[in-house]
């Protein structure tokens, strides 16, 4: 490298550093949908690798206690952005039509809902039709339970009765035979059942996405206030996130340490498996490969809006155009993050 080239390179690096320093004033408070478990690596990796900072963002990532709470806190202004179930976002919009700061989804992450019905093989349940007349259990706010009427209609299931419980008791009650089946996120409930001594081969999983229910799952959401006042920050966040998510999907085991750094008592092997299951089932799903990571299909989104309006009994109908804003998505090249399809 000659002296002139060296000086030009040094000047360019100094300018970039100065730019990043100047932009570092953009603070972003982000809330997850749940605890620091395997899938949280998708967000913790770009933070740990400094991708957010390089984009001029000072991002704080906090755990959550459910998608409904995340949507509400972004709406209140407590958080700027978050990770939440699209159905929960739709429900908030339709039940709070006059709310001044209704969050919108800006990037789809779980292209398919992780919701599923799970049962033990010994129950004799092997297909949706077998659920007719059975006792199901889940917390009242569970996404699978709230969306069950859609699954029920698609599969002609009838005469189901429900038992409510706190989340930690869901799988325990199934193992004890108090209920016949449960709804929950497939990759969470399966591991919870295994933790209670059930072998994976003894569990029947009926994913909604495989049984006629093409609901979208979790998306990154942002407040309209932030989108209006600092759209560049939102786009920078999404670009940095995509970069980190690509690394996570390429090597779940190699990035799970970012979750361990936030919650030192996690079971690394368990959370690595949870992350891999999430990637395989809902992030890098066939539908995601068809539609493109981060994006939505307008027709599918409209159908979901109608289904959620009916199943959730919302005060007003969900307007699909009001819950989605894809104008700040990174370029197609930057969204090319899905790992090669497994053969």
Coordinates of C-alpha atoms in Angstrom, one line a residue, residues 19-27 51-58 236:
X19 CA -20.2 8.7 11.6
X20 CA -20.9 5.7 13.8
X21 CA -20.0 7.7 16.9
X22 CA -22.4 10.5 15.8
X23 CA -25.2 8.0 15.1
X24 CA -24.7 6.2 18.4
X25 CA -27.0 8.7 20.0
X26 CA -29.9 6.8 18.5
X27 CA -31.1 4.7 21.4
X51 CA -23.7 -4.8 14.3
X52 CA -26.3 -2.5 15.9
X53 CA -23.5 -0.2 17.1
X54 CA -21.9 -0.2 13.7
X55 CA -25.2 0.9 12.3
X56 CA -25.3 3.9 14.7
X57 CA -27.7 2.4 17.2
X58 CA -27.5 1.9 20.9
X236 CA -30.6 0.3 10.2

